[in-house]
């Protein structure tokens, strides 16, 4: 057993490894995740390497090289790892070293040594070098040799990509304890906060990153997470937001300095424009206006300008709307309604932008909580969600043998039957038509499960009926009464002419009755406790009893008949 | 997990409810869905501990566990792969306006129906294949013309305004109305249905009603044609504009082109409205249902007309019959009256005759009674007196009384008996106040 593989010798951190930025975090002795700044003081560490005269520059310093040393600067490489050349999109690398086919993998032709010769460095090697720098930053900060990590990856990261990342990390001196998916890490980051309450809910994680958008719809059931649907988009991203600003400032520049030309048509000018526009975009997340200032933007002409936030919001409005549409599209893919969504966690650096949050906010009902800096004072920094989740997971498993972790994450453990429909109880009336159905065990709950409900009784107590059923969620739509226009107020209140929206409500319908039970002679004002246990074979074990009373009723329901040849 | 708190009350147990040990199983749960739970977080660790029991799983277990698991990541779907036309690949980016954007992205089978998601996926697929870096890698030239065509197509199709402008003039999405002959082979609904479906893409109003088929109701068909005769179209013709010169030197020229474009757009729009109008006219003219509905309507009308006529006839006949009946009745009545009249006259005559006869009998009885003189010849005075008295009685009695008197006298030959009859009659008349006592002296 090598020293790294010995759990007692492990120093594990969480790493989020993004196409644009990476982050590192560790969990303190108090169980709090802390994001580590690198030696430049950055917590959002650009995933960029650059080589100048044999010297390796990393992160922020490498990013600065995009202007003068484009060809020897490698950026946006995460998604290339473990892929073949045919299946990658080289577009994000237009303004840095271009990816090339190298044997069965992908490489970059760069001068990475003091010699004048170009070497082909594989994306695996680049990743190793990047992770090594992250490892060193973390080790320096912690004063300990970091040798293990939980790394976050997108939900659609294929096994081949994970394998490649695993190898690259190993080369960098990091044992990957586990890959966890970015949106799940984000949910964990929120759930690990001390004030968090365990609840059954549907959470959507919407990540607006640098070169892609990723949405995941997650059922959170008693702290266990199931991804119900995902959606990935490569057209809506931070780079198109940057582009909106680039086009704006380029046009402004041309208006003012006609003879200097279009800064978008010269590689170096374009690189400067892009860097500054990203900075302006970030500034507009906090301030209501921002300065643009580039020395020698094109043909030696300096350019300074200001922009206010609302102008930016108009320039990029199409993209904000498109991002919000992706979120609703993912909810549709999960066969859910916006009313089913309890929380939306906005992640990715661009979720700092207030308009991103408000565009999403507008497509969801009041009951949906939108967690972003501009909509919630307690929101976690959207750039740090993944890494925090990774650090928490690292602390949970760092004492386990690798083999143990592997066995625990094996599909034999993770593949779990989930309830198809909500199981609940009939209130007020025992008649399916008039009763109010109340969920006790939600749909998409992994089995086995136990849930308890405490229910009020009729005013006089007495004998009560406990009728369990499966329920189906139904969206009740109430169209507004067509408003009668008052002829007198024709001209004045144009604003009140806005079309009144239909009212959508979430209701339940009884789908199938499961069982009936009776509790007799219940005391006036008593409460009834109903406990439902559902086994992985769909056997229901129900216990009904008066809170504080003696005895109770117990019932067992067999699971449905097994139709396939297998056993239940 | 904290217990769910429910404030609405449980229902009261219905009277007569019974269950063994107070529990009644009725149904069972729906089949479960196999899904992957995320191996993340403290609660998962607890789950894993329970599920593993220190067991070790094999590759076979992995395969078996995943056999029915519900997939959440999209597969690389094939709904957006179409063979590429080599001619298309030769296109120059500067001619982007003339390119078939849907063909460039390989989604000609969707065209105006393509969703935003399909366009994006098609774009990505094309980028992965045609990015200039890939061509360079394959030893080709760094020809990025087709790549630029792809970018242009995507730019147009992902911009709702530009996409409508393009869709407005996307000839490949047009469906020519079928010839009259073609529809006569019973293909009217199929062929015209496609035409209207294609035209419907320009509708500002949704849903666009479908042509339907021979089973459609009259109401639906009427709604259909009403919709198409009042069609509100978003079709525009900017896409066919002539390029406006971009330089400021030539302002007049610029304005000229702009005016020309505006006029051209207006003209095309008018033509399009007329075209659609004619198209709807043509379809309507060929629509068998319209004829059928008209026939049905006429039949209905005729039926109603016939019914009305029959009714009139019946009423007239009834009236005539009533009149006839009335006349007949009247005639009968008249006849009856007449007959009655005739009868009463006869009776009177008969009564008169009977009275005459009876008077004769009565007078004859006086003679038979020897003028109430008893034996021997009666004097002339006695004869006169008795006859006078009897005549007086006759004047005082009506025909019936006369008949009764006659009947009493009938067959009586005895003078005293006859006298007694007369005496009784006289007494009766005195009793009724018609005669004064002693007025008939001869009767004593
Ligand atoms: N404060 C900010 N405000 C607005 N945008 C930001 C901010 N910080 C980062 N970004 C943007 O977020 C994107 C990077 O987000 P990140 O989640 O790190 O993405 P990736 O997954 O691509 O590494 C970039 O487009 C960056 O410009």
PDB file of N, CA, C and O in Angstrom, chain A residues 41 55 77 92 95 142 254 311 327 382 396 418 524:
ATOM      1  N   UNK A  41      -4.077  34.914  -4.594  1.00  0.00           N
ATOM      2  CA  UNK A  41      -5.235  35.379  -3.826  1.00  0.00           C
ATOM      3  C   UNK A  41      -6.556  35.070  -4.497  1.00  0.00           C
ATOM      4  O   UNK A  41      -7.604  35.597  -4.121  1.00  0.00           O
ATOM      5  N   UNK A  55       9.165  28.842 -18.734  1.00  0.00           N
ATOM      6  CA  UNK A  55       8.536  28.996 -17.426  1.00  0.00           C
ATOM      7  C   UNK A  55       7.041  28.733 -17.542  1.00  0.00           C
ATOM      8  O   UNK A  55       6.395  29.168 -18.493  1.00  0.00           O
ATOM      9  N   UNK A  77      -9.764  23.437 -21.537  1.00  0.00           N
ATOM     10  CA  UNK A  77      -9.397  22.083 -21.972  1.00  0.00           C
ATOM     11  C   UNK A  77     -10.132  20.971 -21.216  1.00  0.00           C
ATOM     12  O   UNK A  77     -10.065  19.817 -21.600  1.00  0.00           O
ATOM     13  N   UNK A  92     -14.147  27.122 -28.202  1.00  0.00           N
ATOM     14  CA  UNK A  92     -13.697  27.975 -27.088  1.00  0.00           C
ATOM     15  C   UNK A  92     -12.203  28.303 -27.147  1.00  0.00           C
ATOM     16  O   UNK A  92     -11.749  29.256 -26.499  1.00  0.00           O
ATOM     17  N   UNK A  95      -9.052  31.674 -29.154  1.00  0.00           N
ATOM     18  CA  UNK A  95      -8.115  32.707 -28.750  1.00  0.00           C
ATOM     19  C   UNK A  95      -7.047  32.175 -27.800  1.00  0.00           C
ATOM     20  O   UNK A  95      -6.547  32.879 -26.943  1.00  0.00           O
ATOM     21  N   UNK A 142      -2.526  24.687   3.563  1.00  0.00           N
ATOM     22  CA  UNK A 142      -2.820  23.828   4.714  1.00  0.00           C
ATOM     23  C   UNK A 142      -1.565  23.443   5.488  1.00  0.00           C
ATOM     24  O   UNK A 142      -1.648  22.940   6.602  1.00  0.00           O
ATOM     25  N   UNK A 254     -15.406  51.985 -32.528  1.00  0.00           N
ATOM     26  CA  UNK A 254     -15.380  52.334 -33.950  1.00  0.00           C
ATOM     27  C   UNK A 254     -16.018  53.698 -34.174  1.00  0.00           C
ATOM     28  O   UNK A 254     -15.526  54.523 -34.943  1.00  0.00           O
ATOM     29  N   UNK A 311     -28.050  48.817 -19.240  1.00  0.00           N
ATOM     30  CA  UNK A 311     -27.652  48.732 -20.645  1.00  0.00           C
ATOM     31  C   UNK A 311     -27.170  47.308 -20.977  1.00  0.00           C
ATOM     32  O   UNK A 311     -27.554  46.714 -21.971  1.00  0.00           O
ATOM     33  N   UNK A 327     -33.924  26.223 -18.070  1.00  0.00           N
ATOM     34  CA  UNK A 327     -34.326  25.725 -16.755  1.00  0.00           C
ATOM     35  C   UNK A 327     -35.719  25.107 -16.848  1.00  0.00           C
ATOM     36  O   UNK A 327     -35.951  23.986 -16.382  1.00  0.00           O
ATOM     37  N   UNK A 382     -22.107  31.437  -5.897  1.00  0.00           N
ATOM     38  CA  UNK A 382     -22.384  30.451  -6.952  1.00  0.00           C
ATOM     39  C   UNK A 382     -21.124  29.852  -7.578  1.00  0.00           C
ATOM     40  O   UNK A 382     -21.181  28.747  -8.125  1.00  0.00           O
ATOM     41  N   UNK A 396     -16.267  13.367   4.395  1.00  0.00           N
ATOM     42  CA  UNK A 396     -17.097  12.223   4.794  1.00  0.00           C
ATOM     43  C   UNK A 396     -16.421  10.890   4.515  1.00  0.00           C
ATOM     44  O   UNK A 396     -16.643   9.911   5.208  1.00  0.00           O
ATOM     45  N   UNK A 418     -37.563   3.441  -6.933  1.00  0.00           N
ATOM     46  CA  UNK A 418     -38.164   4.698  -6.463  1.00  0.00           C
ATOM     47  C   UNK A 418     -39.677   4.600  -6.610  1.00  0.00           C
ATOM     48  O   UNK A 418     -40.161   4.044  -7.598  1.00  0.00           O
ATOM     49  N   UNK A 524     -61.078  13.618  22.297  1.00  0.00           N
ATOM     50  CA  UNK A 524     -61.304  14.938  21.726  1.00  0.00           C
ATOM     51  C   UNK A 524     -59.972  15.689  21.657  1.00  0.00           C
ATOM     52  O   UNK A 524     -59.228  15.733  22.624  1.00  0.00           O
TER      53      UNK A 524
END
